[in-house]
Amino acid sequence: MSSSSDSRSASRDTTRELPGNTTLILAALWLMMFSASSQLIIMVPILPEIEATLGVNEFWRGMLLTSYAVALGISALITGPASDRVGRRNILLGGTVLMSITLVFHTVAADYELLIFMRILAGIGGGMLSGGSIAYVGDYFPYERRGWANGWIMSGTAFGQVAGVPIGKILATDFGYRWPFLLFAITMALAAFMIWRYVPQPDTELDRGRLTPRRVARKYMDVLDGPVIAAVGSYTLMFAGFGLFTTFLPSWLESTVGLTGYEVALLFAIGGVANIIAAPSAGRLSDEIGRKPLVVWASVALGLIMLIAPYTIDGFWMAALLFFLAMASVGIRIGPLQSLLTALVPDDRRGLLMGLAMSVGQAGFGVGSFLAGIGYGQIGYVSNTISGAFAMLFMAVLVQRGLPEPSLRTARPSTA
């Protein structure tokens, strides 16, 4: 889609009446994001507890993350086009119910095989939620408010780092790795209730065709052009870099730097504070100055932080400083990038695009986690950070050169 057609679409959005209570809608999506991201992020700091309980090595620990990412990617490819057909609300409701039930069953996973099966089921639910939530923002909010909305919703991920993940880490350290999942099952169930009660289906154009495998495959082929390829490539690199940098960060901090499990929990809380500060502010700023500058420079900054991390972290306070800056960089770019992606296609293909982006993005996370396990076991953590830094710098180049940006001036309604 051309930038001029993007602007016309955004301009039409400004005249659309917004059904429902915007505050309650944002609260439901925020809680859903908090729960979904926390149950994923908690896997990283509790890997040492999983190793101690189940006796698995670095490779098989990494596979817990990889299996989730692969399941999420496949699910997103299927449920993205389905959300264009049945509506985003139905997909979000089904995904929250599935994940809440699956997280309860994590508590009875007595061996590695059962745990990895539960992670696969959770990944299927995550695939329904990841692309569906971003596409819902694109459906419901006009373009010039999507940065603000995405920023607030994504701050749920940050709050998970501040509260959910540290509490989960403490529960895992004191009582075993299974207990954090019960906590997030409860919050996800509450999110499911709020979506059922308060989140309406926006009045957008849905795909009226049959969802046959051949037609879905053709739709995916039709949507692929230069900007879309750049968009999904950016998502791949973003998640791959995150997987490379964070998968074995807690293990390295505990085994090499000498941090305790409680210090690692506090570290994630500090990173979450940075994200809470950065994400809504950056989303609002991107509504004023544009999305691309924030995404590009935040990616460059994150790459540089990754490069220097293994050479400068010698204790808790330096780790806290760099992790704060790293998570602020993550928070700065996520909302603006998502807002850019929602403007690339019409309403009835937005779910398909976000499903594709999240699918390849999570595949990137899985590959990043897999490579992190190999590199960490054979070379050490420095191999993870160097690879992650190159992914971030390449992402910055791809966004700058490959993604168009609609005019915010055209998107805003006249005040005359």
Coordinates of C-alpha atoms in Angstrom, one line a residue:
M1 CA 0.0 0.0 0.0
S2 CA 1.3 3.4 -0.9
S3 CA 2.0 6.1 1.7
S4 CA -0.8 8.3 0.2
S5 CA -3.3 5.5 0.5
D6 CA -2.1 5.0 4.1
S7 CA -2.8 8.6 4.8
R8 CA -6.3 8.5 3.3
S9 CA -7.1 5.4 5.4
A10 CA -5.8 7.1 8.5
S11 CA -7.8 10.2 7.7
R12 CA -11.0 8.1 7.4
D13 CA -10.2 6.6 10.8
T14 CA -10.4 10.0 12.6
T15 CA -14.1 10.2 11.8
R16 CA -15.0 6.8 13.1
E17 CA -16.9 6.6 16.4
L18 CA -15.1 4.5 19.0
P19 CA -17.5 1.9 20.6
G20 CA -17.1 0.9 24.2
N21 CA -15.1 2.4 27.1
T22 CA -11.6 3.1 25.9
T23 CA -10.2 3.0 29.4
L24 CA -11.6 -0.5 30.1
I25 CA -10.5 -1.7 26.7
L26 CA -6.9 -0.6 27.3
A27 CA -7.1 -2.1 30.8
A28 CA -8.2 -5.5 29.5
L29 CA -5.5 -5.5 26.8
W30 CA -2.9 -4.3 29.3
L31 CA -3.7 -7.1 31.7
M32 CA -3.6 -9.6 28.9
M33 CA -0.2 -8.4 27.8
F34 CA 1.0 -8.4 31.4
S35 CA 0.0 -12.1 31.8
A36 CA 1.2 -13.3 28.4
S37 CA 4.5 -11.6 28.5
S38 CA 5.2 -12.4 32.1
Q39 CA 4.6 -16.2 31.7
L40 CA 7.1 -16.0 28.8
I41 CA 9.8 -13.8 30.4
I42 CA 9.7 -15.7 33.6
M43 CA 11.1 -18.7 31.8
V44 CA 14.5 -16.8 31.5
P45 CA 15.2 -16.1 35.1
I46 CA 13.9 -19.5 36.4
L47 CA 16.0 -21.6 34.0
P48 CA 18.5 -22.3 36.8
E49 CA 15.6 -23.7 39.0
I50 CA 14.4 -25.8 36.1
E51 CA 17.9 -27.2 35.7
A52 CA 18.1 -28.0 39.4
T53 CA 14.7 -29.7 39.4
L54 CA 14.8 -31.6 36.2
G55 CA 18.5 -31.9 35.6
V56 CA 18.6 -30.6 32.0
N57 CA 21.6 -29.0 30.3
E58 CA 21.9 -25.6 28.5
F59 CA 20.7 -27.0 25.2
W60 CA 17.4 -28.5 26.5
R61 CA 16.8 -25.4 28.7
G62 CA 17.0 -23.3 25.5
M63 CA 14.5 -25.7 23.8
L64 CA 11.9 -24.7 26.3
L65 CA 12.0 -21.2 24.8
T66 CA 12.4 -22.5 21.3
S67 CA 9.4 -24.8 21.4
Y68 CA 7.1 -22.0 22.7
A69 CA 8.3 -19.7 20.0
V70 CA 7.8 -22.2 17.2
A71 CA 4.3 -23.0 18.5
L72 CA 3.4 -19.3 18.7
G73 CA 4.7 -18.7 15.2
I74 CA 2.6 -21.5 13.6
S75 CA -0.4 -20.4 15.6
A76 CA -0.1 -16.8 14.6
L77 CA 0.1 -17.8 10.9
I78 CA -3.2 -19.5 11.2
T79 CA -5.1 -17.3 13.6
G80 CA -4.0 -14.0 12.0
P81 CA -6.0 -14.6 8.8
A82 CA -8.8 -16.1 11.0
S83 CA -9.1 -12.9 13.0
D84 CA -9.7 -11.0 9.7
R85 CA -12.6 -13.4 9.1
V86 CA -14.2 -13.8 12.6
G87 CA -13.1 -10.6 14.2
R88 CA -10.2 -9.8 16.6
R89 CA -12.4 -10.0 19.7
N90 CA -13.2 -13.7 19.3
I91 CA -9.5 -14.5 18.7
L92 CA -8.4 -12.6 21.8
L93 CA -11.1 -14.2 24.0
G94 CA -10.2 -17.7 22.8
G95 CA -6.5 -17.1 23.3
T96 CA -6.8 -15.8 26.8
V97 CA -9.1 -18.8 27.9
L98 CA -6.7 -21.3 26.3
M99 CA -3.6 -19.8 27.9
S100 CA -5.2 -19.5 31.4
I101 CA -6.1 -23.2 31.4
T102 CA -2.7 -24.2 30.0
L103 CA -0.8 -22.2 32.7
V104 CA -2.8 -24.1 35.4
F105 CA -1.6 -27.4 34.0
H106 CA 2.0 -26.1 34.2
T107 CA 1.8 -26.7 37.9
V108 CA 1.4 -30.5 37.4
A109 CA 4.3 -30.8 34.9
A110 CA 6.4 -33.4 36.8
D111 CA 9.0 -34.0 34.1
Y112 CA 10.7 -32.2 31.2
E113 CA 8.5 -33.9 28.5
L114 CA 5.3 -32.7 30.1
L115 CA 6.7 -29.2 30.7
I116 CA 7.7 -28.8 27.1
F117 CA 4.3 -30.0 26.0
M118 CA 2.7 -27.3 28.2
R119 CA 5.0 -24.7 26.7
I120 CA 3.8 -25.7 23.2
L121 CA 0.1 -25.3 24.2
A122 CA 0.9 -22.0 25.8
G123 CA 2.7 -21.0 22.6
I124 CA -0.5 -21.7 20.6
G125 CA -2.4 -19.4 22.9
G126 CA 0.3 -16.8 22.6
G127 CA 0.0 -16.9 18.9
M128 CA -3.7 -16.0 19.1
L129 CA -2.9 -13.0 21.4
S130 CA 0.3 -11.5 20.0
G131 CA -0.8 -10.5 16.5
G132 CA -4.4 -10.1 17.5
S133 CA -3.7 -7.5 20.2
I134 CA -1.7 -5.3 17.8
A135 CA -4.3 -5.7 15.0
Y136 CA -7.1 -4.8 17.5
V137 CA -5.3 -1.5 18.2
G138 CA -5.1 -0.9 14.5
D139 CA -8.8 -1.6 14.1
Y140 CA -10.0 0.5 17.1
F141 CA -7.7 3.5 17.3
P142 CA -7.1 6.1 14.5
Y143 CA -3.5 6.1 13.3
E144 CA -2.5 9.3 15.1
R145 CA -3.4 7.7 18.5
R146 CA -1.9 4.2 17.9
G147 CA 1.5 5.1 19.3
W148 CA -0.1 6.2 22.5
A149 CA -2.4 3.2 22.8
N150 CA 0.4 0.7 21.9
G151 CA 2.7 2.3 24.4
W152 CA 0.2 1.9 27.2
I153 CA -0.7 -1.7 26.3
M154 CA 3.0 -2.7 26.0
S155 CA 3.7 -1.2 29.4
G156 CA 1.9 -4.3 30.7
T157 CA 5.0 -6.2 29.6
A158 CA 7.1 -3.8 31.6
F159 CA 5.0 -4.1 34.7
G160 CA 5.4 -7.8 34.4
Q161 CA 9.2 -7.2 34.8
V162 CA 8.6 -4.9 37.8
A163 CA 6.1 -7.0 39.7
G164 CA 5.2 -10.3 38.0
V165 CA 8.6 -11.6 37.0
P166 CA 10.4 -10.7 40.3
I167 CA 7.6 -12.2 42.3
G168 CA 7.7 -15.3 40.1
K169 CA 11.4 -15.6 40.5
I170 CA 11.1 -15.5 44.2
L171 CA 8.3 -18.1 44.2
A172 CA 10.5 -20.3 42.0
T173 CA 13.5 -19.9 44.2
D174 CA 11.7 -20.6 47.4
F175 CA 9.0 -23.1 46.4
G176 CA 9.9 -24.4 42.9
Y177 CA 9.6 -23.4 39.3
R178 CA 5.9 -24.4 38.9
W179 CA 4.4 -21.8 41.2
P180 CA 4.8 -18.7 39.0
F181 CA 2.6 -20.2 36.4
L182 CA -0.3 -20.4 38.7
L183 CA 0.0 -16.7 39.4
F184 CA -0.2 -15.8 35.7
A185 CA -3.0 -18.3 35.1
I186 CA -5.1 -16.2 37.5
T187 CA -4.3 -12.9 36.0
M188 CA -4.9 -14.3 32.5
A189 CA -8.3 -15.6 33.5
L190 CA -9.2 -12.1 34.8
A191 CA -8.1 -10.7 31.4
A192 CA -10.3 -13.2 29.6
F193 CA -13.3 -12.0 31.7
M194 CA -12.6 -8.4 31.0
I195 CA -12.3 -9.0 27.2
W196 CA -15.6 -10.9 27.3
R197 CA -17.3 -8.1 29.3
Y198 CA -15.7 -4.9 28.0
V199 CA -13.9 -5.3 24.7
P200 CA -16.2 -4.9 21.6
Q201 CA -15.5 -5.9 18.1
P202 CA -14.6 -2.7 16.1
D203 CA -16.8 -1.8 13.2
T204 CA -14.2 -2.6 10.5
E205 CA -14.3 -4.4 7.2
L206 CA -13.9 -8.2 7.7
D207 CA -12.7 -10.7 5.1
R208 CA -15.8 -12.4 3.7
G209 CA -14.1 -15.2 1.8
R210 CA -13.7 -18.8 2.9
L211 CA -10.5 -19.6 4.9
T212 CA -9.3 -22.4 2.8
P213 CA -5.6 -23.3 2.9
R214 CA -5.1 -22.4 -0.7
R215 CA -6.8 -19.0 -0.3
V216 CA -4.9 -18.1 2.9
A217 CA -1.6 -19.0 1.2
R218 CA -2.5 -16.8 -1.8
K219 CA -3.4 -14.0 0.6
Y220 CA 0.0 -14.3 2.2
M221 CA 1.7 -14.2 -1.2
D222 CA -0.4 -11.2 -2.3
V223 CA 0.5 -9.1 0.7
L224 CA 4.2 -9.6 0.3
D225 CA 5.9 -6.4 -1.1
G226 CA 8.9 -4.4 -0.2
P227 CA 7.6 -2.6 2.9
V228 CA 5.9 -5.8 4.3
I229 CA 9.1 -7.8 3.8
A230 CA 11.0 -5.1 5.6
A231 CA 8.4 -5.1 8.4
V232 CA 8.5 -8.9 9.0
G233 CA 12.3 -8.8 8.7
S234 CA 12.5 -6.1 11.4
Y235 CA 10.3 -8.2 13.7
T236 CA 12.5 -11.2 13.1
L237 CA 15.7 -9.3 14.0
M238 CA 14.1 -7.6 17.0
F239 CA 13.0 -10.9 18.6
A240 CA 16.2 -12.8 17.6
G241 CA 18.4 -10.1 19.2
F242 CA 16.3 -10.3 22.4
G243 CA 16.6 -14.0 22.5
L244 CA 20.3 -13.9 22.0
F245 CA 20.8 -11.2 24.7
T246 CA 18.5 -12.4 27.5
T247 CA 18.2 -16.2 27.3
F248 CA 21.4 -16.9 29.3
L249 CA 21.8 -13.5 30.9
P250 CA 20.5 -14.7 34.3
S251 CA 22.7 -17.8 34.1
W252 CA 25.8 -15.8 33.3
L253 CA 25.1 -13.2 36.0
E254 CA 24.7 -15.9 38.6
S255 CA 27.5 -18.2 37.6
T256 CA 30.1 -15.7 36.4
V257 CA 29.4 -12.3 37.8
G258 CA 28.2 -13.8 41.2
L259 CA 24.7 -12.3 41.5
T260 CA 22.1 -14.1 43.6
G261 CA 18.7 -15.2 42.4
Y262 CA 17.1 -12.3 44.4
E263 CA 19.5 -9.8 42.7
V264 CA 18.5 -11.1 39.3
A265 CA 14.8 -10.7 40.3
L266 CA 15.5 -7.1 41.3
L267 CA 17.4 -6.5 38.1
F268 CA 14.3 -7.5 36.0
A269 CA 12.3 -5.1 38.2
I270 CA 14.7 -2.3 37.4
G271 CA 14.4 -3.1 33.7
G272 CA 10.7 -3.1 33.9
V273 CA 10.7 0.4 35.5
A274 CA 12.7 1.6 32.5
N275 CA 10.2 0.1 30.2
I276 CA 7.2 1.6 32.0
I277 CA 8.8 5.0 31.8
A278 CA 9.9 4.7 28.1
A279 CA 7.0 2.8 26.4
P280 CA 4.1 5.2 26.9
S281 CA 6.3 8.3 26.5
A282 CA 7.8 7.0 23.3
G283 CA 4.4 6.0 21.9
R284 CA 3.0 9.5 22.6
L285 CA 6.2 11.2 21.2
S286 CA 5.9 9.0 18.0
D287 CA 2.4 10.4 17.5
E288 CA 4.0 13.8 17.2
I289 CA 7.3 13.4 15.4
G290 CA 6.9 10.1 13.6
R291 CA 7.7 6.4 14.3
K292 CA 10.9 5.7 12.4
P293 CA 13.4 7.9 14.2
L294 CA 12.6 6.4 17.6
V295 CA 12.8 2.8 16.3
V296 CA 16.1 3.3 14.5
W297 CA 18.0 5.1 17.2
A298 CA 16.7 2.9 20.0
S299 CA 17.8 -0.2 18.0
V300 CA 21.3 1.3 17.6
A301 CA 21.5 2.2 21.3
L302 CA 20.4 -1.3 22.3
G303 CA 23.1 -2.9 20.0
L304 CA 25.8 -0.8 21.6
I305 CA 24.6 -1.7 25.1
M306 CA 24.8 -5.4 24.1
L307 CA 28.3 -5.0 22.8
I308 CA 29.8 -3.5 26.0
A309 CA 27.7 -5.6 28.5
P310 CA 30.1 -8.5 29.0
Y311 CA 33.1 -6.3 29.3
T312 CA 31.7 -3.7 31.7
I313 CA 29.3 -5.7 34.1
D314 CA 31.3 -6.6 37.2
G315 CA 28.6 -6.5 39.8
F316 CA 25.0 -5.7 40.5
W317 CA 25.0 -1.9 40.1
M318 CA 26.7 -1.9 36.6
A319 CA 24.3 -4.7 35.6
A320 CA 21.4 -2.7 36.8
L321 CA 22.5 0.4 34.9
L322 CA 23.0 -1.3 31.6
F323 CA 19.8 -3.4 31.9
F324 CA 17.9 -0.2 32.7
L325 CA 19.2 1.4 29.5
A326 CA 18.6 -1.8 27.5
M327 CA 15.0 -2.1 28.5
A328 CA 14.4 1.6 28.0
S329 CA 15.6 1.1 24.4
V330 CA 13.2 -1.9 24.0
G331 CA 10.3 0.2 25.4
I332 CA 11.1 3.1 23.1
R333 CA 10.9 1.2 19.9
I334 CA 8.1 -1.4 20.3
G335 CA 5.0 0.9 20.2
P336 CA 6.2 3.0 17.3
L337 CA 7.2 -0.1 15.3
Q338 CA 3.8 -1.7 15.9
S339 CA 2.0 1.4 14.9
L340 CA 4.0 1.5 11.6
L341 CA 3.0 -2.0 10.8
T342 CA -0.7 -1.5 11.3
A343 CA -0.8 1.2 8.6
L344 CA 0.8 -1.0 5.9
V345 CA -2.4 -2.9 4.9
P346 CA -6.2 -2.5 4.9
D347 CA -8.4 -3.6 7.8
D348 CA -9.3 -7.0 6.3
R349 CA -5.6 -7.9 6.0
R350 CA -4.3 -6.4 9.2
G351 CA -4.6 -9.7 11.2
L352 CA -2.9 -11.6 8.4
L353 CA 0.1 -9.1 8.4
M354 CA 0.4 -9.1 12.2
G355 CA 0.2 -12.9 12.3
L356 CA 2.9 -13.1 9.7
A357 CA 5.1 -10.6 11.6
M358 CA 4.6 -12.3 14.9
S359 CA 5.2 -15.7 13.4
V360 CA 8.5 -14.8 11.9
G361 CA 9.4 -12.7 14.9
Q362 CA 8.9 -15.6 17.3
A363 CA 10.7 -17.8 14.9
G364 CA 13.5 -15.3 15.2
F365 CA 13.3 -15.5 19.0
G366 CA 13.4 -19.3 18.9
V367 CA 16.4 -19.3 16.6
G368 CA 18.1 -16.6 18.8
S369 CA 17.5 -18.7 21.9
F370 CA 18.7 -21.9 20.1
L371 CA 21.9 -20.1 18.9
A372 CA 22.3 -18.6 22.4
G373 CA 22.4 -22.1 23.9
I374 CA 25.0 -23.3 21.4
G375 CA 27.2 -20.2 21.8
Y376 CA 26.9 -20.0 25.6
G377 CA 27.8 -23.6 26.0
Q378 CA 30.8 -23.5 23.7
I379 CA 32.2 -20.0 23.8
G380 CA 30.4 -18.1 26.6
Y381 CA 28.0 -15.2 27.0
V382 CA 30.1 -12.8 24.9
S383 CA 29.1 -14.7 21.8
N384 CA 25.4 -14.1 22.6
T385 CA 25.9 -10.3 23.0
I386 CA 27.9 -9.8 19.8
S387 CA 25.4 -11.7 17.8
G388 CA 22.5 -9.8 19.4
A389 CA 24.2 -6.5 18.7
F390 CA 24.6 -7.2 15.0
A391 CA 20.9 -8.2 14.8
M392 CA 20.0 -4.8 16.4
L393 CA 22.1 -2.8 14.0
F394 CA 20.8 -4.6 11.0
M395 CA 17.3 -4.0 12.2
A396 CA 17.9 -0.3 12.4
V397 CA 19.1 -0.2 8.7
L398 CA 16.1 -2.3 7.6
V399 CA 13.6 0.0 9.3
Q400 CA 15.3 3.2 8.0
R401 CA 15.6 2.0 4.4
G402 CA 12.6 -0.3 4.0
L403 CA 9.6 1.0 6.0
P404 CA 7.4 3.9 4.7
E405 CA 5.7 6.2 7.2
P406 CA 2.3 7.8 6.7
S407 CA 2.0 11.5 7.3
L408 CA 0.8 12.3 10.8
R409 CA -0.4 15.7 9.6
T410 CA -2.7 14.1 7.1
A411 CA -3.9 11.7 9.7
R412 CA -5.0 14.4 12.2
P413 CA -8.5 15.8 11.9
S414 CA -8.8 19.5 11.1
T415 CA -9.1 21.9 14.0
A416 CA -10.5 24.7 11.9

